[in-house]
Amino acid sequence: MDWFGILSCDSASALQGCTSPFCTLSFPLSFSLFTAPVLNNTFGVQLEINYVSSISFTDSSLPLSLTVKFVNCGQGGLVRFECSNPSDFRIGADGVVYALRPLAMSRLRGVPLIVVARDETSQLQWQTQVTLTHWILLHEQSTKTPPSLSQGLEEIWFPSRQSDSSSVGQLKRMKRDWVIPPINVPENSRGEFPQELVRIRSDHDKNRSLRYSVTGPGADQPPTGIFIIHPISGELSVMKPLDREDISNFHLRAHAVDLNGNQVESPIDIVINVIDMNDNRPEFIHQIWNGSVAEGSKPGTFVMTVTSVDKDDPKTANGMLRYKILSQNPESPTSNMFTINNKTGGIITVAAGLDREKVPQYTLIIQATDMEGNPMYGLSNTATAVIKVTDINDNPPEFTAETFFGEVPENRVNVIVANLTVTDKDQPNTPAWNAVYKITGGDPTGRFSVPTDPTTNEGLVTVVKPIDYEISRTYVLTVVAVNDVSLARGIHSPRQSTATVSIRVIDVNESPYFDPNPKLIKLEEGMLAESSLTTFTAQDPDRFMQQSIRYTRLSDPANWLRIDPNTGRITTIAVLDRESPYVKDNMYSATFLATDNGIPPASGTGTLQIILLDINDNAPHVSPQEAEMCEKPEPNGINITALDGDLNPNAGPFAFELANRPPEVRRNWTITRLSGDYAQVSLKIGFLESGIYEIPIIITDSGNLPMSNTSYLRVKVCQCDHNGDCTDQQHIIAPGLGTGAIIAILLCIIILLILVLMFVVWMKRRDKERQAKQLLIDPEDDVRDNILKYDEEGGGEEDQDYDLSQLQQPDTIEPDTIKPVGIRRMDERPLHPEPQYPIRSAAPHPGDIGDFINEGLKAADNDPTAPPYDSLLVFDYEGSGSTAGSLSSLNSSSSGGDQDYDYLNDWGPRFRKLADMYGGSDD
C-alpha cells in the first residue's frame, strides 16, 4: 500500500503563548490523532484527515509524498523530526516521510505512530500521536455507514443546515458549511477501472429518493468520460489512469436533485488533485554542451552550466535533480580536473595544470538523476560536455636563427631584403600567435620596416627609403619579435626573440642630377641670337665610377636655345620674345637631358626657367578696329582704347591724335582724350553721308623711347531710326564684304568648278566607251557605211578605181603623190612628221584586228598632229567588202524617211553632215 500525507501547522495565535495551532494531515488511509502532553510545554492539536487513494507498491524506501510542515510560532529554531517506528518509516530533514519497506495494512492497523519535533537550538520538543484506522470523521456529527455500500469508501456529505432559536428575536443561525478537502488520486494507477474515489451523500436521501450528478472538466466537459458518479449511490469513480503532466487537478461540482429534478442541496465543489509519480526521466536541454576555459586557469574558475528538466512535480523528490560527472577524457594531468554543482549544474575547475598545448579539449559525461540523486530509486539521463581549453599568450615567438642575411641595390624602395622566420607554440592565427617585428637598432634614419606576412607569420625586411651606396655599404639591424597581445603574467621573452639582420648594399649606375633643379634666371627680352645665357650642368652621384656626362636638349617649345654637349653652356639661336605664346606669366621653360657613359647609361633631366623682363618693343594699336554711327551725331561718339603687348610702364598712358592726311580726316572728325587709356572719336560736322570711312589714328605709348603706331578705325556711317539703330545696314555692308562672306563665295565657286570638271570627264569617258564598243563589232554585223579618209569628196568605193594595197601599206606611197602645201582641207591634219604606226602584213589574220586597232589608237593619241577629237586614222585592212550600197545611189529626198539618223551626231564632226542630210527636217 502507498501512504501519502501532509501535516501542516497554521497558527492563529501570536508568537509565544501559541497553544492551539490547527494542523491538517492528509493520508491515503485514515488516521486518528490524539492530543498528548509535551515536554516542558503543553501543545493542543486538532487534526483533520482525508482519504485519498490506495496504491500497492513493492519497492522499499519510497517517499510517501508525506511532508511534515511544522510552524514553531515564531521561535526561529531549527526543528528536527523523528518517529516512533524507524524500522518502517523515516522522516527527512525537509519533512518528507519515506516507507523503508513494503507495508501491510493489517499489521499497521491500530498501531499508533508518534511524531516528535525537536528544536536543535533550545532543545524543546513537541510530540503528537497518529493512529491508523479505516474511517475518518468528516464533521462534528457522527454518521453511520449504510451496510449496503462499499466498505472503507470515504463519504462526502452535503453540508447540513441547523438552526438555533432564541426567545428574543426568533433569529435563525445557520451552521457554517464544511470546506471539502481535495481528493488526491495518484497518476498512472494500475487498478481496475472504474475505481471508486468517494461517495457523495445528502441528509435528504433518508426520507426520499435522490439523484446525484457531477459537472465540470473531466465529467461533462472536455476531456469527458474521466469521472462518473452513480446516480443513486453517489459513488464518484475514475474511469482511466490519470497523467499529472497532462492535467494536474480537476474541479468538479456535485449536485443532488429529487426525482422531479428539483434541487435539494446546494452544489458542492470537489477538487481532485493528481498525485505525481516518478514516471519521467530527466531530459537535458542539449545533448552536447560546449564550453571553454582559458589555459592556466586557477582552481574554482567557472566553466559552464548544464541544465536538465524533469516533467515530474518539482516540489517533490520526483522532480528534484542532482548532477554528477561520470567520466573525464583525457585524464590528464589528473582525472578530476573539473567538478559540478549537484544542484545547479555549474561546472568549475578543481585542479591546476590546464595547458592547451598538451590537452586542447576535455570531454565530460554528465549525469542528471531525480529523486534527489537517489541511485536506487531515481531515474537518470546523461549528456556530454565538451570543454575547449582556450589559448593564452604563454609562448613567446622565437627566431629560427640568430642572424639573417640580405642584399639590396641602392636607390630601390619597397624591396624585400630578407625573410625572418619564427616559431610560436600558441594557437595559429590568434593574437597570441601573430608576430609583430620591431627594429630596435641599426636604422637611425628609418630606411627599413619589417611588416608581418599574415599567412606565414614571417617578418619581411623591406626598404622604405632609398639607400645610397656612396653613404653606407652595409646595414646591421637588430629586430625583436613580439605578439599582438602581451605575454601572460609570469612569462618573459627569451633570448631567442631577438635576431640580427645583416644587409649588403649593391652599387648601381645612378642617374646624373641637376642642381638646382629647376634653375631660374632673369633676362630682358629681345636678346639676340648666339647670346650666352648660363651654364646648366649636372652632377654624377657615382663617386667611385669614372664617368663623363653629355648634355642634350629635351624640350624647347620655341626653339630658342642650344646647349653645349660637353660643357652645358646654353646659348640662344633666336631672339627671345616675352610676347611669344610659349611664354606663360613672363616665364619660358626648357628641359635638358644629362646622360653618363655607364653600363647601362643613366640619364637625368633638368629644367631651366627664364623670366623675361619686358622692354618697349611693341607699338600700340587701336581697339576696337570697327564701329558704326549715325549720319547725324546728336550726340554720337565712338569710345576707343589702345592695346599694347608690353607691360607697364612700356604701355599706357597713351597719346591719341588724328593723322594729318588725308586732310578730310581732320575736317570731318575730332578725337578727345578721356583718360590715359581711352579716347572718343566723334563727327566734327553736323552731317556725314552714309558709307564706310577709315580714320587713321596715331597712338603713342609711355615707354622709355616711346613707340608710335598709326592704326585705322573703320567707321560705318548709316541712316538711323528714332532709336538710333541703323536702317540701311544692308546697303552699307554691300560695298565691303566681310571675310566670312568672301570665303563662302569662294567655296561655292570651287564646288561649282569641281562639278563641271566631273561632268566633262564623265562625258569624255562615255564617248570613249561608245567608240570602243562600236569598233569591236564584228564586220559581218556592222550595217553602217565604212567611211574612209580621202583628200577629196568623191563617190563610194565602187565608183572609184582605188588601189587597196596602198591602204594596206601606207609607206609605199610615192612622195610625188602628196598634194602641194596650201591645197588642204580645213579639217585635215597639218603636214608634220608622221608618227610610227604599227605595220601589218598584206594578209593579216582576222583575229589580230582588235590588237592592231588598239595599237593604232595608242599611236594616234601620241600624235601631235592629230585633230582634237578621237578617231582612228590609219587602217591597213578595210575588210573584204562593204555591205552598204554606193553612196551615189542614196536618195536623200525619197528614201530612209522612216529611219532615225540622229545617232550620227555622236560619231564626230565628219558624220554630222550625214546626220543633217538624213536626220533633219524636210526644210
CSV table of C-alpha atoms in Angstrom, one decimal, residues 88-418:
chain,number,residue,atom,x,y,z
A,88,ASP,CA,9.1,1.2,8.8
A,89,PHE,CA,9.1,5.0,8.4
A,90,ARG,CA,11.8,7.6,8.1
A,91,ILE,CA,11.3,11.4,8.2
A,92,GLY,CA,13.8,13.5,6.3
A,93,ALA,CA,15.1,16.9,7.5
A,94,ASP,CA,12.9,18.6,4.9
A,95,GLY,CA,9.8,16.8,6.4
A,96,VAL,CA,9.4,14.1,3.7
A,97,VAL,CA,8.2,10.7,5.1
A,98,TYR,CA,9.6,7.6,3.5
A,99,ALA,CA,8.5,3.9,3.7
A,100,LEU,CA,11.5,1.8,4.2
A,101,ARG,CA,10.0,-1.5,3.1
A,102,PRO,CA,6.7,-2.9,1.9
A,103,LEU,CA,3.9,-2.3,4.5
A,104,ALA,CA,0.8,-4.4,5.2
A,105,MET,CA,-2.3,-2.6,6.4
A,106,SER,CA,-3.3,-5.4,8.6
A,107,ARG,CA,-0.1,-5.2,10.6
A,108,LEU,CA,-0.2,-1.4,11.0
A,109,ARG,CA,-3.9,-1.0,11.8
A,110,GLY,CA,-4.3,0.2,15.3
A,111,VAL,CA,-0.6,0.8,15.9
A,112,PRO,CA,0.0,4.4,16.8
A,113,LEU,CA,2.7,6.4,15.2
A,114,ILE,CA,4.4,9.0,17.4
A,115,VAL,CA,5.9,12.1,15.6
A,116,VAL,CA,8.4,14.2,17.6
A,117,ALA,CA,9.6,17.7,16.6
A,118,ARG,CA,12.8,18.8,18.4
A,119,ASP,CA,14.2,22.3,18.4
A,120,GLU,CA,18.0,22.0,18.0
A,121,THR,CA,18.7,25.4,19.5
A,122,SER,CA,16.5,25.4,22.6
A,123,GLN,CA,16.2,21.6,22.9
A,124,LEU,CA,12.5,22.0,23.2
A,125,GLN,CA,10.4,19.2,21.7
A,126,TRP,CA,6.8,18.6,20.7
A,127,GLN,CA,5.1,15.2,20.3
A,128,THR,CA,1.9,14.0,18.7
A,129,GLN,CA,0.4,10.6,18.1
A,130,VAL,CA,-1.1,9.2,14.9
A,131,THR,CA,-3.4,6.2,14.8
A,132,LEU,CA,-4.2,4.3,11.6
A,133,THR,CA,-7.9,3.5,11.0
A,134,HIS,CA,-10.3,2.9,8.1
A,135,TRP,CA,-12.7,5.7,8.8
A,136,ILE,CA,-12.5,9.4,9.0
A,137,LEU,CA,-14.5,11.9,11.0
A,138,LEU,CA,-15.7,14.4,8.4
A,139,HIS,CA,-17.6,16.8,10.6
A,140,GLU,CA,-18.8,17.2,14.1
A,141,GLN,CA,-21.8,15.0,13.6
A,142,SER,CA,-21.1,11.2,13.6
A,143,THR,CA,-22.8,9.2,10.9
A,144,LYS,CA,-23.3,5.5,10.4
A,145,THR,CA,-22.4,4.0,7.1
A,146,PRO,CA,-25.2,2.1,5.3
A,147,PRO,CA,-24.3,-1.6,5.3
A,148,SER,CA,-25.1,-1.9,1.6
A,149,LEU,CA,-22.4,0.5,0.4
A,150,SER,CA,-18.7,-0.2,-0.3
A,151,GLN,CA,-16.8,-0.6,2.9
A,152,GLY,CA,-13.9,1.8,3.6
A,153,LEU,CA,-15.0,4.3,0.9
A,154,GLU,CA,-14.8,7.9,2.0
A,155,GLU,CA,-18.1,9.8,2.1
A,156,ILE,CA,-18.6,13.5,1.4
A,157,TRP,CA,-21.9,14.9,2.8
A,158,PHE,CA,-23.7,17.9,1.6
A,159,PRO,CA,-23.5,20.4,4.4
A,160,SER,CA,-26.5,20.2,6.7
A,161,ARG,CA,-28.4,23.3,7.7
A,162,GLN,CA,-29.4,23.5,11.5
A,163,SER,CA,-31.0,26.4,13.3
A,164,ASP,CA,-31.0,27.6,16.9
A,165,SER,CA,-33.9,29.6,18.3
A,166,SER,CA,-33.8,32.4,20.8
A,167,SER,CA,-36.6,33.9,22.7
A,168,VAL,CA,-35.7,37.5,22.0
A,169,GLY,CA,-35.8,37.9,18.3
A,170,GLN,CA,-36.5,34.4,17.0
A,171,LEU,CA,-33.4,34.7,14.9
A,172,LYS,CA,-32.2,31.7,13.0
A,173,ARG,CA,-28.4,30.9,12.8
A,174,MET,CA,-27.2,28.6,10.0
A,175,LYS,CA,-24.3,26.3,10.7
A,176,ARG,CA,-21.1,27.1,8.8
A,177,ASP,CA,-20.6,25.0,5.7
A,178,TRP,CA,-17.8,22.4,5.7
A,179,VAL,CA,-14.8,23.0,3.5
A,180,ILE,CA,-14.3,19.9,1.4
A,181,PRO,CA,-10.7,18.9,1.4
A,182,PRO,CA,-9.2,18.0,-2.0
A,183,ILE,CA,-9.3,14.4,-3.2
A,184,ASN,CA,-5.8,13.1,-4.1
A,185,VAL,CA,-5.5,10.5,-6.9
A,186,PRO,CA,-2.1,9.1,-7.8
A,187,GLU,CA,-1.3,9.2,-11.5
A,188,ASN,CA,-0.7,6.1,-13.6
A,189,SER,CA,-2.9,3.9,-11.4
A,190,ARG,CA,-2.9,0.2,-12.5
A,191,GLY,CA,-6.1,-0.7,-10.5
A,192,GLU,CA,-9.3,-2.0,-12.0
A,193,PHE,CA,-11.5,0.6,-13.6
A,194,PRO,CA,-13.8,2.2,-12.8
A,195,GLN,CA,-12.1,2.9,-9.5
A,196,GLU,CA,-14.2,4.4,-6.7
A,197,LEU,CA,-12.9,7.5,-5.1
A,198,VAL,CA,-15.6,8.9,-2.7
A,199,ARG,CA,-19.3,8.8,-2.1
A,200,ILE,CA,-21.5,11.9,-2.3
A,201,ARG,CA,-24.3,11.8,0.3
A,202,SER,CA,-27.1,14.1,1.4
A,203,ASP,CA,-29.2,14.1,4.6
A,204,HIS,CA,-32.4,14.1,2.5
A,205,ASP,CA,-31.8,10.7,1.0
A,206,LYS,CA,-33.2,9.1,4.2
A,207,ASN,CA,-36.8,10.0,3.5
A,208,ARG,CA,-36.9,10.3,-0.3
A,209,SER,CA,-35.0,9.1,-3.4
A,210,LEU,CA,-32.4,11.4,-4.8
A,211,ARG,CA,-30.3,11.5,-7.9
A,212,TYR,CA,-26.6,12.6,-7.9
A,213,SER,CA,-24.5,14.1,-10.7
A,214,VAL,CA,-21.3,15.9,-11.3
A,215,THR,CA,-20.3,18.6,-13.8
A,216,GLY,CA,-17.1,20.2,-14.9
A,217,PRO,CA,-14.0,19.3,-16.9
A,218,GLY,CA,-13.4,15.6,-16.9
A,219,ALA,CA,-17.1,14.8,-16.4
A,220,ASP,CA,-19.4,16.5,-18.8
A,221,GLN,CA,-16.8,18.9,-20.2
A,222,PRO,CA,-13.7,18.1,-22.2
A,223,PRO,CA,-11.9,15.9,-21.5
A,224,THR,CA,-15.1,14.0,-20.9
A,225,GLY,CA,-15.5,10.5,-19.6
A,226,ILE,CA,-12.8,10.6,-17.0
A,227,PHE,CA,-15.0,10.8,-13.9
A,228,ILE,CA,-18.5,9.3,-13.4
A,229,ILE,CA,-21.0,9.2,-10.5
A,230,HIS,CA,-23.5,6.6,-9.7
A,231,PRO,CA,-26.8,8.5,-9.8
A,232,ILE,CA,-28.4,6.5,-6.9
A,233,SER,CA,-25.5,5.6,-4.6
A,234,GLY,CA,-23.5,8.7,-5.3
A,235,GLU,CA,-20.2,6.9,-5.8
A,236,LEU,CA,-17.7,9.0,-7.7
A,237,SER,CA,-15.3,6.9,-9.8
A,238,VAL,CA,-12.4,7.5,-12.2
A,239,MET,CA,-12.5,5.6,-15.5
A,240,LYS,CA,-8.9,5.6,-16.6
A,241,PRO,CA,-5.4,6.3,-15.4
A,242,LEU,CA,-4.5,9.9,-14.9
A,243,ASP,CA,-1.4,11.8,-16.0
A,244,ARG,CA,-0.3,14.7,-13.8
A,245,GLU,CA,1.9,16.0,-16.6
A,246,ASP,CA,-1.2,16.4,-18.7
A,247,ILE,CA,-3.7,17.7,-16.2
A,248,SER,CA,-2.6,18.2,-12.6
A,249,ASN,CA,-6.1,18.8,-11.0
A,250,PHE,CA,-9.8,18.7,-11.8
A,251,HIS,CA,-12.5,21.0,-10.4
A,252,LEU,CA,-15.9,19.3,-10.3
A,253,ARG,CA,-19.3,20.3,-8.9
A,254,ALA,CA,-21.6,17.7,-7.2
A,255,HIS,CA,-25.4,18.1,-7.5
A,256,ALA,CA,-28.3,16.4,-5.7
A,257,VAL,CA,-31.9,16.6,-7.1
A,258,ASP,CA,-35.1,14.7,-6.4
A,259,LEU,CA,-37.0,12.5,-8.9
A,260,ASN,CA,-38.7,15.6,-10.2
A,261,GLY,CA,-35.4,17.3,-10.9
A,262,ASN,CA,-35.8,19.8,-8.1
A,263,GLN,CA,-32.5,20.8,-6.4
A,264,VAL,CA,-32.5,19.6,-2.9
A,265,GLU,CA,-28.9,20.6,-2.0
A,266,SER,CA,-26.7,23.5,-3.0
A,267,PRO,CA,-23.9,22.2,-5.3
A,268,ILE,CA,-20.6,21.5,-3.6
A,269,ASP,CA,-17.1,21.9,-5.2
A,270,ILE,CA,-14.9,18.9,-5.4
A,271,VAL,CA,-11.2,19.3,-6.2
A,272,ILE,CA,-9.3,16.2,-7.4
A,273,ASN,CA,-5.5,16.5,-7.3
A,274,VAL,CA,-3.4,14.2,-9.4
A,275,ILE,CA,-0.6,13.0,-7.2
A,276,ASP,CA,2.8,12.9,-9.0
A,277,MET,CA,4.7,9.6,-9.5
A,278,ASN,CA,8.2,9.3,-10.7
A,279,ASP,CA,7.4,8.4,-14.3
A,280,ASN,CA,9.6,10.8,-16.2
A,281,ARG,CA,13.4,10.7,-16.6
A,282,PRO,CA,15.4,13.9,-16.6
A,283,GLU,CA,16.0,15.4,-20.0
A,284,PHE,CA,19.0,17.6,-20.8
A,285,ILE,CA,18.1,20.7,-22.9
A,286,HIS,CA,21.1,19.9,-25.1
A,287,GLN,CA,22.7,16.5,-25.6
A,288,ILE,CA,26.1,18.1,-26.3
A,289,TRP,CA,27.2,21.1,-24.3
A,290,ASN,CA,30.1,23.3,-25.4
A,291,GLY,CA,32.1,25.4,-23.0
A,292,SER,CA,35.6,26.8,-22.8
A,293,VAL,CA,38.1,27.7,-20.2
A,294,ALA,CA,41.4,29.5,-20.6
A,295,GLU,CA,44.6,27.5,-20.1
A,296,GLY,CA,46.4,28.1,-16.8
A,297,SER,CA,43.1,28.9,-15.0
A,298,LYS,CA,43.2,28.7,-11.3
A,299,PRO,CA,41.0,26.1,-9.4
A,300,GLY,CA,37.5,27.4,-8.9
A,301,THR,CA,37.2,29.0,-12.3
A,302,PHE,CA,33.7,28.8,-13.7
A,303,VAL,CA,33.5,26.9,-17.0
A,304,MET,CA,29.8,26.4,-17.9
A,305,THR,CA,26.4,25.3,-16.7
A,306,VAL,CA,24.4,22.3,-17.9
A,307,THR,CA,20.7,22.1,-17.4
A,308,SER,CA,18.2,19.3,-17.3
A,309,VAL,CA,14.5,19.3,-16.9
A,310,ASP,CA,12.1,16.7,-15.4
A,311,LYS,CA,8.4,16.8,-16.2
A,312,ASP,CA,7.5,15.4,-12.7
A,313,ASP,CA,6.5,17.7,-9.9
A,314,PRO,CA,9.5,19.8,-9.0
A,315,LYS,CA,8.1,20.3,-5.4
A,316,THR,CA,8.5,16.6,-4.8
A,317,ALA,CA,11.5,14.3,-4.9
A,318,ASN,CA,10.3,13.0,-8.2
A,319,GLY,CA,11.4,16.3,-9.9
A,320,MET,CA,14.4,17.2,-7.7
A,321,LEU,CA,17.5,16.6,-9.8
A,322,ARG,CA,21.1,16.1,-8.9
A,323,TYR,CA,24.1,16.3,-11.2
A,324,LYS,CA,27.5,14.5,-11.2
A,325,ILE,CA,30.4,13.9,-13.5
A,326,LEU,CA,30.7,10.2,-14.6
A,327,SER,CA,33.9,10.4,-16.6
A,328,GLN,CA,36.6,12.8,-18.0
A,329,ASN,CA,38.6,12.2,-21.1
A,330,PRO,CA,41.6,12.6,-21.2
A,331,GLU,CA,42.5,12.1,-17.6
A,332,SER,CA,45.5,14.5,-17.9
A,333,PRO,CA,47.1,15.8,-15.9
A,334,THR,CA,44.6,14.4,-13.3
A,335,SER,CA,41.3,12.6,-13.6
A,336,ASN,CA,39.5,15.2,-11.6
A,337,MET,CA,40.2,18.5,-13.4
A,338,PHE,CA,36.5,19.6,-13.1
A,339,THR,CA,33.6,19.3,-10.6
A,340,ILE,CA,29.9,20.1,-11.0
A,341,ASN,CA,27.4,21.6,-8.6
A,342,ASN,CA,25.0,18.8,-8.0
A,343,LYS,CA,22.0,21.1,-7.7
A,344,THR,CA,22.7,23.9,-10.2
A,345,GLY,CA,24.8,22.0,-12.8
A,346,GLY,CA,27.6,24.6,-12.8
A,347,ILE,CA,31.0,23.2,-13.8
A,348,ILE,CA,34.2,24.6,-12.3
A,349,THR,CA,37.8,23.7,-12.3
A,350,VAL,CA,39.2,22.0,-9.2
A,351,ALA,CA,42.8,21.4,-10.3
A,352,ALA,CA,45.6,23.4,-11.8
A,353,GLY,CA,47.6,22.5,-14.9
A,354,LEU,CA,45.3,23.3,-17.9
A,355,ASP,CA,47.7,23.6,-20.8
A,356,ARG,CA,46.2,23.9,-24.3
A,357,GLU,CA,49.5,22.9,-26.0
A,358,LYS,CA,49.2,19.5,-24.2
A,359,VAL,CA,45.4,18.9,-23.9
A,360,PRO,CA,43.3,21.2,-26.1
A,361,GLN,CA,40.0,19.7,-25.2
A,362,TYR,CA,38.2,17.7,-22.5
A,363,THR,CA,35.1,15.6,-22.8
A,364,LEU,CA,32.9,15.1,-19.7
A,365,ILE,CA,29.9,12.7,-19.3
A,366,ILE,CA,27.3,14.4,-17.1
A,367,GLN,CA,24.5,12.5,-15.4
A,368,ALA,CA,21.3,14.0,-14.0
A,369,THR,CA,19.2,11.9,-11.6
A,370,ASP,CA,15.9,12.7,-10.0
A,371,MET,CA,14.7,11.6,-6.5
A,372,GLU,CA,17.5,14.0,-5.3
A,373,GLY,CA,20.1,11.8,-6.8
A,374,ASN,CA,19.0,8.5,-5.1
A,375,PRO,CA,20.8,5.9,-7.2
A,376,MET,CA,18.4,3.2,-6.3
A,377,TYR,CA,15.0,4.8,-7.0
A,378,GLY,CA,15.9,7.8,-9.1
A,379,LEU,CA,15.7,7.9,-12.9
A,380,SER,CA,18.8,9.3,-14.7
A,381,ASN,CA,20.0,10.5,-18.0
A,382,THR,CA,23.4,11.6,-19.4
A,383,ALA,CA,24.8,14.3,-21.7
A,384,THR,CA,28.2,15.2,-23.0
A,385,ALA,CA,30.1,18.4,-22.1
A,386,VAL,CA,32.9,19.4,-24.4
A,387,ILE,CA,35.3,21.9,-22.8
A,388,LYS,CA,37.8,23.5,-25.0
A,389,VAL,CA,40.9,24.9,-23.4
A,390,THR,CA,41.4,28.4,-25.0
A,391,ASP,CA,44.8,29.7,-25.7
A,392,ILE,CA,46.6,32.4,-23.8
A,393,ASN,CA,49.9,34.0,-24.8
A,394,ASP,CA,52.1,31.8,-22.7
A,395,ASN,CA,54.6,31.0,-25.5
A,396,PRO,CA,56.7,33.9,-27.0
A,397,PRO,CA,57.8,33.8,-30.6
A,398,GLU,CA,61.3,32.6,-31.2
A,399,PHE,CA,63.5,33.2,-34.2
A,400,THR,CA,64.8,30.2,-36.1
A,401,ALA,CA,68.2,31.7,-36.5
A,402,GLU,CA,70.3,34.2,-34.7
A,403,THR,CA,71.4,36.1,-37.8
A,404,PHE,CA,69.7,36.7,-41.2
A,405,PHE,CA,71.4,38.0,-44.3
A,406,GLY,CA,70.2,40.0,-47.3
A,407,GLU,CA,71.3,42.4,-50.0
A,408,VAL,CA,69.6,45.2,-52.0
A,409,PRO,CA,70.6,47.5,-54.9
A,410,GLU,CA,70.9,51.1,-54.0
A,411,ASN,CA,68.1,53.6,-54.6
A,412,ARG,CA,65.5,50.8,-54.7
A,413,VAL,CA,62.4,51.1,-52.4
A,414,ASN,CA,59.6,48.7,-51.5
A,415,VAL,CA,62.0,45.8,-52.0
A,416,ILE,CA,62.0,42.8,-49.6
A,417,VAL,CA,65.6,42.2,-48.4
A,418,ALA,CA,65.2,39.2,-46.1
